[in-house]
Coordinates of C-alpha atoms in Angstrom, one line a residue:
Chain A
M980 CA -3.1 23.0 13.2
S981 CA -4.8 23.9 10.0
E982 CA -4.5 27.5 8.7
I983 CA -7.7 29.5 8.4
R984 CA -7.5 32.9 6.6
E985 CA -9.4 35.8 8.0
E986 CA -10.4 37.4 4.7
L987 CA -12.2 34.3 3.3
K988 CA -15.6 32.7 3.7
Y989 CA -16.0 28.9 4.1
T990 CA -18.5 26.1 3.4
Q991 CA -19.3 23.0 5.5
D992 CA -17.7 21.0 2.6
H993 CA -14.3 22.7 3.2
E994 CA -14.3 25.0 0.2
W995 CA -13.3 28.6 0.6
I996 CA -14.3 31.6 -1.5
A997 CA -12.7 35.1 -1.8
A998 CA -15.2 37.6 -3.2
D999 CA -14.0 40.6 -5.2
G1000 CA -17.0 42.4 -6.5
S1001 CA -19.0 39.9 -8.6
I1002 CA -16.1 37.6 -9.0
G1003 CA -15.4 34.8 -6.5
T1004 CA -12.2 32.7 -6.3
V1005 CA -12.8 29.2 -5.0
G1006 CA -10.5 26.7 -3.5
I1007 CA -10.3 24.0 -0.8
T1008 CA -9.2 24.7 2.7
D1009 CA -5.9 23.7 4.4
F1010 CA -7.9 21.3 6.6
A1011 CA -9.3 19.7 3.4
Q1012 CA -5.9 19.2 1.8
E1013 CA -4.5 17.7 5.0
S1014 CA -7.4 15.3 5.2
L1015 CA -7.1 14.3 1.6
G1016 CA -3.4 13.7 1.7
D1017 CA -1.3 13.9 -1.5
V1018 CA -3.5 15.3 -4.3
T1019 CA -2.7 13.5 -7.6
F1020 CA -5.4 14.8 -9.9
V1021 CA -7.9 17.7 -10.2
E1022 CA -10.8 17.7 -12.6
L1023 CA -12.2 21.1 -13.3
P1024 CA -15.1 22.4 -15.4
E1025 CA -15.0 24.3 -18.6
V1026 CA -15.1 28.1 -18.6
G1027 CA -18.7 29.2 -19.2
T1028 CA -20.4 26.4 -17.3
T1029 CA -23.1 27.6 -15.0
Y1030 CA -23.8 26.1 -11.5
N1031 CA -26.2 26.5 -8.7
K1032 CA -24.9 26.8 -5.1
G1033 CA -24.2 23.3 -3.8
D1034 CA -23.6 21.7 -7.3
A1035 CA -20.7 19.4 -7.7
F1036 CA -18.4 21.2 -10.2
G1037 CA -15.3 19.0 -10.1
V1038 CA -13.3 16.3 -8.5
V1039 CA -10.2 16.2 -6.5
E1040 CA -8.4 12.9 -6.3
S1041 CA -5.8 11.8 -3.8
V1042 CA -4.0 8.5 -3.3
K1043 CA -6.7 7.6 -0.9
A1044 CA -9.9 8.6 -2.7
A1045 CA -11.7 10.8 -5.2
S1046 CA -13.9 13.6 -3.7
D1047 CA -16.4 15.9 -5.3
L1048 CA -16.0 19.7 -5.2
Y1049 CA -19.1 21.7 -4.4
M1050 CA -20.0 25.3 -5.5
P1051 CA -20.2 27.7 -2.5
V1052 CA -22.3 30.1 -4.6
S1053 CA -24.3 30.2 -7.9
G1054 CA -22.8 31.5 -11.0
T1055 CA -20.8 30.9 -14.2
I1056 CA -17.2 29.8 -14.4
S1057 CA -15.0 32.6 -15.7
E1058 CA -11.6 31.0 -15.3
V1059 CA -10.0 27.7 -14.2
N1060 CA -6.6 27.1 -12.7
S1061 CA -5.2 25.1 -15.6
S1062 CA -1.7 24.8 -13.9
L1063 CA -3.3 22.2 -11.6
E1064 CA -3.3 19.7 -14.5
S1065 CA 0.4 19.3 -14.3
A1066 CA 0.9 20.4 -10.7
P1067 CA -2.0 19.2 -8.6
E1068 CA 0.3 19.1 -5.6
S1069 CA -0.3 22.9 -5.4
L1070 CA -3.5 22.0 -3.5
N1071 CA -1.3 20.6 -0.8
T1072 CA 1.5 23.1 -0.7
D1073 CA -0.5 26.3 -1.2
P1074 CA -4.3 25.7 -0.9
Y1075 CA -5.1 29.4 -0.5
G1076 CA -2.7 30.6 -3.2
E1077 CA -1.4 28.7 -6.2
G1078 CA -3.9 25.9 -5.4
W1079 CA -7.0 28.0 -6.2
L1080 CA -9.5 26.0 -8.3
V1081 CA -11.9 28.3 -10.3
K1082 CA -13.1 31.9 -10.6
I1083 CA -16.9 32.3 -10.8
E1084 CA -19.0 35.2 -12.0
M1085 CA -21.5 35.2 -9.1
S1086 CA -25.2 35.5 -10.1
E1087 CA -26.1 36.3 -6.5
P1088 CA -23.1 37.9 -4.8
G1089 CA -25.0 38.1 -1.6
Q1090 CA -24.7 34.3 -1.2
A1091 CA -21.0 34.7 -0.4
E1092 CA -21.8 36.8 2.6
E1093 CA -24.1 34.1 4.0
L1094 CA -21.3 31.5 4.1
L1095 CA -19.3 30.5 7.3
S1096 CA -17.1 33.1 8.9
P1097 CA -13.5 32.1 9.7
N1098 CA -14.6 31.7 13.3
A1099 CA -17.6 29.6 12.5
Y1100 CA -15.5 27.4 10.2
K1101 CA -12.9 27.0 12.9
G1102 CA -15.6 25.6 15.2
L1103 CA -16.5 23.1 12.5
I1104 CA -13.0 21.4 12.1
Chain B
M1380 CA -9.9 3.4 19.2
S1381 CA -9.4 1.6 22.5
D1382 CA -9.9 -1.8 20.8
L1383 CA -7.0 -1.1 18.4
K1384 CA -3.7 -2.9 19.1
S1385 CA -0.6 -0.7 19.3
I1386 CA 2.7 -1.6 17.8
P1387 CA 5.6 -1.5 20.3
L1388 CA 7.1 1.7 19.0
Q1389 CA 4.0 3.8 18.6
S1390 CA 5.1 6.8 20.7
F1391 CA 8.3 7.1 18.8
Y1392 CA 6.4 7.5 15.5
E1393 CA 4.0 9.9 17.1
Q1394 CA 7.0 12.1 17.9
K1395 CA 8.1 11.8 14.3
G1396 CA 4.8 13.2 13.2
A1397 CA 3.1 10.0 11.9
R1398 CA -0.6 10.0 10.9
F1399 CA -2.2 6.8 12.1
V1400 CA -4.8 4.6 10.6
D1401 CA -6.7 1.5 11.7
F1402 CA -5.3 -1.4 9.7
A1403 CA -6.5 -4.9 10.4
G1404 CA -7.2 -3.9 14.0
W1405 CA -3.8 -2.2 14.5
N1406 CA -3.1 1.5 14.9
M1407 CA -0.5 1.9 12.2
P1408 CA 1.5 4.8 10.8
V1409 CA 0.0 5.5 7.3
Q1410 CA 2.2 8.5 6.4
F1411 CA 4.7 10.9 8.0
T1412 CA 5.2 13.7 5.5
S1413 CA 3.7 12.7 2.2
I1414 CA 2.9 9.4 0.6
I1415 CA 4.6 10.6 -2.6
K1416 CA 7.7 11.9 -1.0
E1417 CA 8.1 8.7 1.1
H1418 CA 7.6 6.6 -2.0
E1419 CA 10.3 8.6 -3.8
A1420 CA 12.7 8.2 -0.8
V1421 CA 12.4 4.4 -1.0
R1422 CA 13.1 4.4 -4.8
K1423 CA 16.0 6.9 -4.6
R1424 CA 17.5 6.4 -1.1
V1425 CA 16.2 4.4 1.8
G1426 CA 13.1 4.4 4.0
L1427 CA 12.0 2.7 7.1
F1428 CA 8.6 1.0 7.6
D1429 CA 7.2 -0.4 10.8
V1430 CA 5.3 -3.5 9.9
S1431 CA 5.0 -4.9 13.4
H1432 CA 1.4 -5.7 12.7
M1433 CA 2.5 -8.7 10.5
G1434 CA 1.9 -12.0 12.2
E1435 CA 4.7 -14.4 13.2
I1436 CA 4.0 -18.1 13.8
I1437 CA 6.7 -20.6 14.8
V1438 CA 6.6 -24.2 13.7
T1439 CA 8.9 -26.6 15.5
G1440 CA 9.3 -30.4 15.6
E1441 CA 10.5 -33.4 13.7
G1442 CA 7.5 -33.3 11.4
S1443 CA 8.0 -29.7 10.4
I1444 CA 9.0 -30.3 6.8
D1445 CA 6.3 -32.8 6.1
Y1446 CA 3.8 -30.5 7.8
L1447 CA 4.8 -27.4 5.8
N1448 CA 4.8 -29.4 2.5
Y1449 CA 1.3 -30.6 3.3
L1450 CA 0.0 -27.2 4.4
L1451 CA 1.6 -25.0 1.8
T1452 CA 2.0 -25.0 -2.0
N1453 CA 5.8 -24.4 -2.2
D1454 CA 8.3 -27.2 -1.6
F1455 CA 10.3 -26.9 1.7
T1456 CA 12.2 -30.2 1.4
N1457 CA 15.5 -28.5 0.8
L1458 CA 15.1 -25.2 2.4
A1459 CA 18.3 -24.9 4.5
P1460 CA 18.5 -22.8 7.7
G1461 CA 19.3 -19.2 6.7
N1462 CA 17.0 -19.2 3.7
S1463 CA 13.4 -18.4 3.1
K1464 CA 10.6 -19.0 0.6
Y1465 CA 7.5 -17.2 -0.5
T1466 CA 4.4 -19.5 -0.7
M1467 CA 0.7 -19.7 -0.7
M1468 CA -1.5 -21.5 1.9
C1469 CA -4.6 -22.7 0.0
Y1470 CA -8.0 -24.1 0.6
E1471 CA -9.0 -27.4 -0.9
D1472 CA -10.7 -25.5 -3.9
G1473 CA -7.4 -23.6 -4.6
G1474 CA -8.5 -20.3 -3.1
V1475 CA -5.9 -18.6 -1.0
V1476 CA -6.0 -18.7 2.8
D1477 CA -2.9 -16.4 2.9
D1478 CA 0.4 -15.7 1.3
L1479 CA 3.4 -15.8 3.5
I1480 CA 7.2 -16.2 3.8
V1481 CA 8.7 -19.3 5.5
Y1482 CA 12.0 -18.7 7.2
A1483 CA 14.1 -21.8 8.0
L1484 CA 15.7 -20.7 11.3
E1485 CA 17.3 -24.0 12.3
P1486 CA 16.7 -27.7 11.6
H1487 CA 13.1 -28.4 12.6
K1488 CA 12.4 -24.7 13.4
Y1489 CA 10.6 -22.3 11.0
L1490 CA 9.2 -18.8 11.3
L1491 CA 6.1 -18.0 9.2
C1492 CA 5.4 -14.4 8.5
V1493 CA 1.8 -13.9 7.6
N1494 CA -0.6 -11.0 6.9
A1495 CA -1.9 -9.1 10.0
S1496 CA -5.5 -9.3 8.7
N1497 CA -5.3 -13.1 8.3
C1498 CA -3.1 -14.1 11.3
D1499 CA -5.9 -15.5 13.6
K1500 CA -7.6 -17.3 10.7
D1501 CA -4.2 -18.7 9.5
F1502 CA -3.3 -19.9 13.0
A1503 CA -6.7 -21.7 13.4
W1504 CA -6.3 -23.3 9.9
M1505 CA -2.7 -24.4 10.8
Q1506 CA -3.8 -26.0 14.1
Q1507 CA -6.7 -27.8 12.3
H1508 CA -4.2 -29.4 9.9
A1509 CA -1.5 -30.2 12.4
T1510 CA -3.1 -33.2 14.1
N1511 CA -1.3 -35.9 12.0
F1512 CA 2.1 -34.3 12.2
E1513 CA 4.7 -34.1 14.9
V1514 CA 4.8 -30.4 15.2
D1515 CA 4.3 -27.6 17.7
L1516 CA 2.8 -24.3 16.7
S1517 CA 3.0 -21.0 18.5
N1518 CA 1.6 -17.6 17.5
V1519 CA 4.4 -15.2 18.6
S1520 CA 3.1 -12.2 16.7
E1521 CA 3.1 -9.9 19.8
D1522 CA 6.6 -10.9 20.8
Y1523 CA 8.2 -9.3 17.7
A1524 CA 8.6 -5.9 16.3
L1525 CA 9.3 -5.9 12.5
L1526 CA 11.0 -3.1 10.7
A1527 CA 11.5 -3.0 7.0
L1528 CA 14.5 -0.9 5.7
Q1529 CA 14.0 -0.5 2.0
G1530 CA 15.8 1.3 -0.8
P1531 CA 19.0 1.3 -2.9
M1532 CA 21.0 2.7 0.1
A1533 CA 19.8 0.0 2.5
A1534 CA 23.0 -2.0 2.6
E1535 CA 25.2 1.0 2.9
F1536 CA 22.9 2.2 5.7
L1537 CA 23.2 -1.0 7.7
L1538 CA 26.9 -1.7 7.2
P1539 CA 28.3 0.1 10.3
L1540 CA 25.5 -1.0 12.6
Q1541 CA 26.3 -4.7 12.5
Q1542 CA 29.1 -7.3 11.9
S1543 CA 28.2 -8.8 8.5
T1544 CA 29.6 -7.3 5.3
L1545 CA 26.1 -8.2 3.9
D1546 CA 27.8 -9.3 0.7
D1547 CA 26.9 -12.9 1.2
L1548 CA 23.4 -12.1 2.3
G1549 CA 21.5 -12.7 -0.9
R1550 CA 17.9 -12.1 -1.7
F1551 CA 15.6 -14.2 0.6
A1552 CA 18.6 -15.1 2.9
H1553 CA 18.7 -14.2 6.6
I1554 CA 21.2 -14.2 9.5
E1555 CA 20.8 -13.9 13.2
T1556 CA 23.0 -11.0 14.1
E1557 CA 23.5 -8.3 16.7
L1558 CA 22.2 -4.9 15.8
A1559 CA 22.6 -2.0 18.3
G1560 CA 23.4 -4.7 20.9
V1561 CA 20.2 -6.6 20.2
E1562 CA 19.9 -10.1 18.7
V1563 CA 17.8 -9.8 15.6
I1564 CA 16.9 -11.8 12.5
L1565 CA 18.1 -9.8 9.6
S1566 CA 16.5 -10.9 6.3
R1567 CA 17.1 -9.6 2.8
T1568 CA 13.5 -9.4 1.9
G1569 CA 10.9 -6.7 1.3
Y1570 CA 7.7 -5.6 -0.4
T1571 CA 8.9 -2.6 -2.4
G1572 CA 10.8 -3.9 -5.4
E1573 CA 14.0 -2.4 -4.0
D1574 CA 17.0 -3.9 -2.3
G1575 CA 16.3 -4.0 1.5
F1576 CA 16.0 -5.8 4.7
E1577 CA 13.4 -6.9 7.1
I1578 CA 14.5 -6.9 10.8
Y1579 CA 12.7 -9.1 13.3
I1580 CA 13.3 -7.7 16.8
P1581 CA 12.2 -8.9 20.2
A1582 CA 9.4 -6.4 21.0
N1583 CA 10.8 -5.3 24.4
T1584 CA 14.2 -4.4 22.9
A1585 CA 13.0 -2.8 19.7
E1586 CA 13.4 0.8 20.8
S1587 CA 17.2 0.6 21.1
V1588 CA 17.4 -0.7 17.5
L1589 CA 15.1 2.0 16.3
N1590 CA 17.2 4.7 18.1
A1591 CA 20.3 3.3 16.4
L1592 CA 18.6 3.5 13.0
D1593 CA 17.4 7.0 13.7
E1594 CA 20.9 8.2 14.6
R1595 CA 22.2 6.6 11.4
A1596 CA 19.5 8.4 9.4
Q1597 CA 20.5 11.7 10.9
E1598 CA 24.2 11.0 10.2
L1599 CA 23.3 10.4 6.5
E1600 CA 21.0 13.5 6.6
L1601 CA 18.2 11.4 5.0
E1602 CA 15.0 13.1 4.1
D1603 CA 11.6 11.3 4.4
F1604 CA 13.3 8.4 6.1
Y1605 CA 10.2 7.3 8.0
C1606 CA 7.6 5.7 5.7
G1607 CA 4.0 4.7 6.3
L1608 CA 1.7 2.0 5.0
G1609 CA 0.4 4.5 2.3
C1610 CA 3.5 4.3 0.2
R1611 CA 4.0 0.7 1.0
D1612 CA 1.0 0.0 -1.1
S1613 CA 2.0 2.2 -4.1
L1614 CA 5.6 0.7 -4.0
R1615 CA 4.3 -2.9 -3.9
L1616 CA 1.9 -2.2 -6.8
E1617 CA 4.6 -0.7 -8.9
A1618 CA 6.7 -3.7 -8.2
G1619 CA 3.8 -6.0 -9.1
Y1620 CA 3.6 -7.8 -5.8
P1621 CA 0.2 -9.2 -4.8
L1622 CA -1.7 -8.0 -1.8
Y1623 CA -4.1 -10.4 -0.1
G1624 CA -7.7 -9.2 -0.6
H1625 CA -6.8 -7.7 -4.0
E1626 CA -4.7 -9.9 -6.4
I1627 CA -5.3 -13.0 -4.3
D1628 CA -7.9 -14.1 -1.9
S1629 CA -10.2 -17.0 -1.1
E1630 CA -11.8 -16.5 -4.6
I1631 CA -8.6 -15.7 -6.6
D1632 CA -6.3 -18.7 -6.7
P1633 CA -2.5 -18.5 -7.4
I1634 CA -2.8 -20.0 -10.9
R1635 CA -5.2 -17.4 -12.2
A1636 CA -3.2 -14.7 -10.3
G1637 CA 0.0 -15.6 -12.2
L1638 CA 1.7 -17.0 -9.1
G1639 CA 1.8 -20.6 -10.3
W1640 CA 5.5 -20.6 -9.6
T1641 CA 4.8 -20.9 -5.9
V1642 CA 2.7 -24.0 -6.5
K1643 CA 4.9 -27.1 -6.8
L1644 CA 2.5 -29.7 -8.2
N1645 CA 5.4 -32.1 -8.7
K1646 CA 6.5 -32.3 -5.1
A1647 CA 6.5 -35.7 -3.6
D1648 CA 3.6 -35.4 -1.1
D1649 CA 0.0 -34.5 -1.4
F1650 CA -0.8 -31.0 -0.2
R1651 CA -3.9 -28.9 0.5
G1652 CA -5.5 -27.7 -2.7
K1653 CA -3.3 -29.9 -4.9
S1654 CA -6.1 -31.5 -6.9
S1655 CA -8.0 -28.2 -7.6
L1656 CA -4.8 -26.3 -8.4
S1657 CA -3.8 -29.0 -10.8
D1658 CA -7.2 -28.7 -12.6
L1659 CA -6.9 -24.9 -12.6
K1660 CA -3.6 -25.2 -14.3
T1661 CA -5.2 -27.1 -17.1
S1662 CA -8.2 -24.7 -17.4
Y1663 CA -6.0 -21.6 -17.1
P1664 CA -3.0 -22.1 -19.4
R1665 CA -2.4 -18.4 -18.9
K1666 CA -3.0 -16.1 -16.0
V1667 CA -6.0 -13.7 -15.9
V1668 CA -4.6 -11.2 -13.4
H1669 CA -2.6 -8.4 -15.1
F1670 CA -0.9 -5.2 -14.1
Y1671 CA -1.4 -2.0 -16.1
K1672 CA -0.5 1.6 -16.5
I1673 CA -2.8 4.5 -17.5
E1674 CA -1.5 7.5 -19.2
D1675 CA -3.6 9.7 -17.0
R1676 CA -3.8 10.7 -13.4
R1677 CA -7.3 9.4 -12.8
I1678 CA -7.1 6.3 -10.5
A1679 CA -9.3 3.3 -11.3
R1680 CA -10.1 1.7 -7.9
Q1681 CA -10.9 -1.8 -6.7
G1682 CA -14.1 -3.1 -8.2
E1683 CA -14.2 -0.8 -11.2
S1684 CA -15.5 -2.6 -14.4
V1685 CA -13.0 -3.3 -17.1
Y1686 CA -14.3 -3.1 -20.7
Q1687 CA -13.2 -4.5 -24.0
G1688 CA -15.3 -2.6 -26.5
D1689 CA -18.8 -2.4 -25.0
S1690 CA -18.5 -5.6 -23.0
V1691 CA -17.5 -5.9 -19.3
V1692 CA -14.7 -8.4 -19.3
G1693 CA -13.2 -8.0 -15.8
R1694 CA -12.7 -5.8 -12.9
V1695 CA -10.0 -3.7 -11.2
L1696 CA -8.3 -5.3 -8.2
S1697 CA -5.9 -2.5 -7.1
G1698 CA -5.3 1.0 -8.2
T1699 CA -3.2 3.9 -7.1
Y1700 CA -1.1 6.8 -8.4
S1701 CA 2.5 6.1 -9.3
P1702 CA 4.9 8.9 -8.4
I1703 CA 7.5 7.4 -10.7
T1704 CA 5.4 7.0 -13.9
G1705 CA 3.3 10.1 -13.1
G1706 CA 0.1 8.3 -13.9
A1707 CA -2.3 5.8 -12.5
I1708 CA -1.4 2.2 -12.2
G1709 CA -3.2 -0.9 -11.1
S1710 CA -4.1 -4.6 -11.5
L1711 CA -7.1 -6.3 -13.0
I1712 CA -8.7 -9.7 -13.4
L1713 CA -10.3 -11.0 -16.6
D1714 CA -13.5 -13.1 -16.1
D1715 CA -12.6 -15.4 -19.0
V1716 CA -9.2 -16.9 -19.8
S1717 CA -10.1 -16.6 -23.5
T1718 CA -10.2 -12.8 -23.4
T1719 CA -7.0 -11.4 -24.8
P1720 CA -5.5 -8.7 -22.5
E1721 CA -5.6 -6.1 -25.2
G1722 CA -7.8 -3.0 -25.9
L1723 CA -9.0 -2.9 -22.3
T1724 CA -10.5 0.3 -20.9
V1725 CA -12.2 1.7 -17.8
E1726 CA -14.9 4.3 -17.6
L1727 CA -14.2 6.9 -15.0
R1728 CA -16.7 9.7 -14.5
G1729 CA -17.7 9.6 -18.1
K1730 CA -14.2 9.4 -19.5
S1731 CA -12.8 6.2 -21.2
L1732 CA -9.2 5.4 -20.3
D1733 CA -6.9 2.9 -21.9
L1734 CA -5.3 0.2 -19.6
K1735 CA -1.9 -0.5 -20.9
I1736 CA -1.1 -4.0 -19.8
T1737 CA 2.5 -4.0 -18.6
R1738 CA 4.7 -6.6 -17.0
P1739 CA 6.0 -5.3 -13.6
P1740 CA 8.0 -3.6 -12.3
L1741 CA 5.8 -0.9 -13.7
H1742 CA 8.2 1.9 -12.5
L1743 CA 11.0 0.5 -14.7
T1744 CA 9.2 0.0 -18.0
K1745 CA 8.3 2.4 -20.7

């Protein structure tokens, strides 16, 4: 059974976001990492890149396939998890912790609130 | 799902936590814990694969040798009981019907192990070519379970479970022996590039063999002992073994694939594809299928264009991640034999990556 954390918001594309003021931390869900299987490579954007909600901002690659990552909210990348370059397996072992992908300065922080609640996401998977 | 065929021991693997996938119409374990961990277990210790989906076809009769020599590209004239040979089965134009292993069980009796995805096609092709030979063919695929025990500890693992010392059982040799009280064919073959065994077991008695192997694995405290088809693919690609539908198929003949050693143009009798394969050998003085490494984790997958400078000169046939090299690996085919396999690149999501052509095994070379 995949873990779903109560304090997070979710997208239909299986990303999660943790909002802290105007900063959101984004990752993929436990369900997503289980479906992908062993993650072998993560391609992340440069700090300072601006995205609209729903834009593809990176790629996560597993033995099986490469999949796009989608922005849950609009904003500008303020930090990327560069440890994933050498340890992409963190996405499998700790998707809500060490496997976080990017932090984003949200241009419309209200967008995070509109995302799926843990219960709604649970109904999706 | 209901149309999928089940391997004999499916419920055992379900209990071991297998994730299943539809492969060639069979519901097969694709991974148990992690493709990477299972891959490493086979390279470092020993792992067990269930490959019961593979097809088994028995050829018997006085005309067996002549038939096999006509049907297949290798030479079976002197294949003594207890030995086996890898071979191609080709169309008249040299394209590959299937690649397979022929086991000589006893005089005038052979077991052919073929790909699951090709088994029905193979059997029809074989029947079509059997009319002028004194042979009987039977497709016994569903009568056998097939387990592959692979890795440097494989012999040590098996020693206490059967009578043979295994010392005399060389690569591509096999014996009929009792394993956990069951008569099996124990063959020193595999698809991983490691030492190992393939065990042909009557399907109805396979569970007792598997239980004995499971007990032994627990006794040796082996981690990631159960392996799925996921790591079977990354292991075979590191080892440089072809997979039908990738490095060989109806369009890619054994000469261009670099498997000309399985084609015995000098054997006494005519065989299917001989004339075309002979011509191909002249037109292709060197192979055009190559294996490569990438010093990057991005995987170039089947069908990706291969560049030399700005020109497309070929395409990727297989690609995966190698847990041993820590980078992507794969195979490619060049469209033209005159293209030198140097300075080749792929473009992946806007990034150009160098393909370092390497002679397999890819996991043992720098």
